[in-house]
Amino acid sequence: MNHDAYDNSYIADILNSVKTIAVVGASANEVRPSYFVMKYLLSKGYSVIPVNPGQAGKEILGQMTYAKLVDIPVPIDMVDIFRASEAVPAIVDEVLALQPLPKVIWTQLTVRHDEAAARAEAAGIKVVMNRCPKIEYARLAGEIGWNGVNSGVVSARKPVMRAGFQSFGVRQR
């Protein structure tokens, strides 16, 4: 897989298929990117589970926080990593020990580890690196265009009304 560029359909397939997302490196600090990404994903209807050993047993955005991925009592569809690139191999080791395996490992902006990605892909897990699911969702749903950025989405479709933000949903191009 070429991790320098992703087809919109690859990203859209992921965002349309996952329901439960574990956020490794979640923060209770509301000015941290992991906090507002969690808040955004929750508003879009995803089940989001924070993972942070220092916050284990406490709630972040009303969601119970766990110390490790293995502690999460439900199957995980996607693991979103908010940690430095050098932490990725150990997190991939944790992911590969889960049963069932998650469908996706996603690393945030500036986070990339090609060897760990290759191990995950060899196990059948899709990988996205150096991207933000909040940004990709908004881009593919046409929401970024509302703020003056060319999203490439022109639609007369009525937005789907949900709690939180209005959304057209993620579309493939």
XYZ file of C-alpha atoms in Angstrom:
173
model
C 0.000 0.000 0.000
C 1.236 3.456 -0.878
C 0.988 5.443 2.348
C 1.961 8.708 0.689
C -1.459 9.069 -0.969
C -4.847 7.450 -0.381
C -7.789 7.207 -2.760
C -10.891 8.937 -1.475
C -12.745 5.639 -1.855
C -10.261 3.889 0.488
C -10.768 6.510 3.211
C -14.549 6.664 2.652
C -14.854 2.860 2.840
C -13.081 2.917 6.182
C -15.127 5.779 7.634
C -18.371 4.182 6.428
C -17.551 0.700 7.742
C -16.166 1.334 11.234
C -18.456 1.910 14.195
C -16.225 1.519 17.279
C -12.999 3.535 17.485
C -10.372 3.250 20.226
C -8.353 6.457 20.585
C -4.892 5.621 21.938
C -3.419 8.702 23.559
C -6.791 10.268 24.325
C -6.600 13.360 26.496
C -9.017 14.802 29.042
C -7.603 18.258 28.237
C -10.156 19.962 25.988
C -7.524 21.929 24.061
C -5.669 18.793 22.927
C -6.344 17.522 19.380
C -7.299 14.040 20.613
C -10.066 15.584 22.731
C -11.731 17.499 19.919
C -11.289 14.626 17.456
C -13.065 12.363 19.957
C -15.806 14.946 20.415
C -16.282 15.274 16.646
C -16.364 11.502 16.037
C -18.875 11.043 18.867
C -21.075 13.728 17.272
C -21.009 11.744 14.008
C -22.405 8.642 15.699
C -19.245 6.622 16.227
C -18.669 4.774 19.494
C -15.363 6.212 20.732
C -13.330 4.589 23.502
C -10.434 6.557 25.035
C -7.205 4.704 25.891
C -4.840 6.451 28.309
C -3.171 4.727 31.294
C -3.106 7.973 33.284
C -6.867 8.439 32.899
C -7.924 4.758 33.215
C -11.154 4.333 35.150
C -12.179 7.954 34.556
C -14.447 9.347 31.878
C -13.424 11.512 28.943
C -16.405 13.069 27.140
C -18.671 10.675 29.036
C -16.758 7.602 27.793
C -14.941 5.229 30.164
C -11.175 5.361 29.658
C -9.052 2.208 29.585
C -5.327 1.745 30.254
C -4.697 -0.649 27.344
C -6.490 -1.869 24.237
C -6.807 -5.361 25.712
C -8.856 -3.909 28.621
C -11.647 -2.728 26.293
C -14.604 -5.127 26.772
C -16.046 -4.798 23.242
C -14.638 -5.499 19.767
C -12.854 -2.524 18.193
C -13.215 -1.652 14.509
C -10.494 1.004 14.347
C -7.545 2.083 16.482
C -6.727 5.796 16.115
C -3.198 6.522 17.380
C -2.376 9.901 18.967
C 1.160 8.956 19.994
C 4.636 9.623 18.617
C 5.806 7.532 15.663
C 8.257 5.583 17.830
C 5.327 4.340 19.996
C 3.506 2.817 16.994
C 5.294 -0.603 16.899
C 4.313 -1.406 20.510
C 0.722 -0.316 19.830
C 0.621 -2.509 16.715
C 1.826 -5.401 18.909
C -1.150 -4.728 21.223
C -3.518 -4.580 18.250
C -2.238 -7.871 16.821
C -2.935 -9.574 20.181
C -6.629 -8.561 20.118
C -9.377 -11.010 19.222
C -11.106 -10.189 16.996
C -8.587 -8.020 15.158
C -9.651 -4.445 14.404
C -10.288 -3.642 10.724
C -8.152 -0.482 10.709
C -5.145 1.170 12.340
C -5.113 4.930 11.766
C -2.246 7.188 12.821
C -2.715 10.899 13.249
C -1.007 13.766 11.439
C 2.822 13.496 11.540
C 2.640 9.918 12.893
C 4.105 7.291 10.579
C 5.902 3.967 10.992
C 6.195 1.953 7.765
C 7.512 -1.279 9.316
C 4.681 -1.422 11.866
C 2.179 -0.661 9.095
C 3.549 -3.548 7.012
C 3.108 -5.947 9.960
C -0.496 -4.814 10.449
C -1.265 -5.116 6.734
C 0.258 -8.611 6.663
C -2.315 -9.539 9.333
C -5.145 -8.177 7.135
C -5.596 -4.822 8.861
C -6.041 -1.687 6.752
C -3.677 1.158 7.643
C -3.933 4.931 7.245
C -0.983 7.058 8.380
C -0.368 10.775 8.774
C -4.063 11.647 8.426
C -6.827 12.776 10.772
C -10.218 11.013 10.633
C -11.943 14.253 11.676
C -10.415 16.147 8.762
C -11.007 13.297 6.299
C -14.636 12.874 7.398
C -15.299 16.595 7.065
C -13.537 16.756 3.692
C -15.413 13.794 2.232
C -18.753 14.944 3.691
C -18.350 18.406 2.169
C -18.249 20.120 5.562
C -14.866 21.745 5.027
C -16.319 23.522 1.980
C -18.597 25.432 4.338
C -15.482 27.124 5.673
C -14.167 28.222 2.290
C -11.981 25.206 1.493
C -12.562 23.468 -1.827
C -13.764 20.012 -0.785
C -14.770 18.994 -4.306
C -18.280 18.189 -3.096
C -21.206 20.041 -4.615
C -24.572 18.759 -3.500
C -28.178 19.761 -3.253
C -28.750 16.799 -0.942
C -30.475 17.643 2.294
C -28.137 17.120 5.275
C -28.863 14.198 7.596
C -29.968 15.711 10.892
C -28.191 14.141 13.862
C -27.298 15.261 17.323
C -24.444 17.725 17.072
C -23.289 18.802 13.646
C -25.335 18.491 10.476
C -23.805 16.025 8.075
C -24.146 14.840 4.517
C -22.263 11.698 5.558
C -19.073 10.446 3.977
C -19.345 9.967 0.225
C -17.099 8.116 -2.132
C -15.926 9.857 -5.262
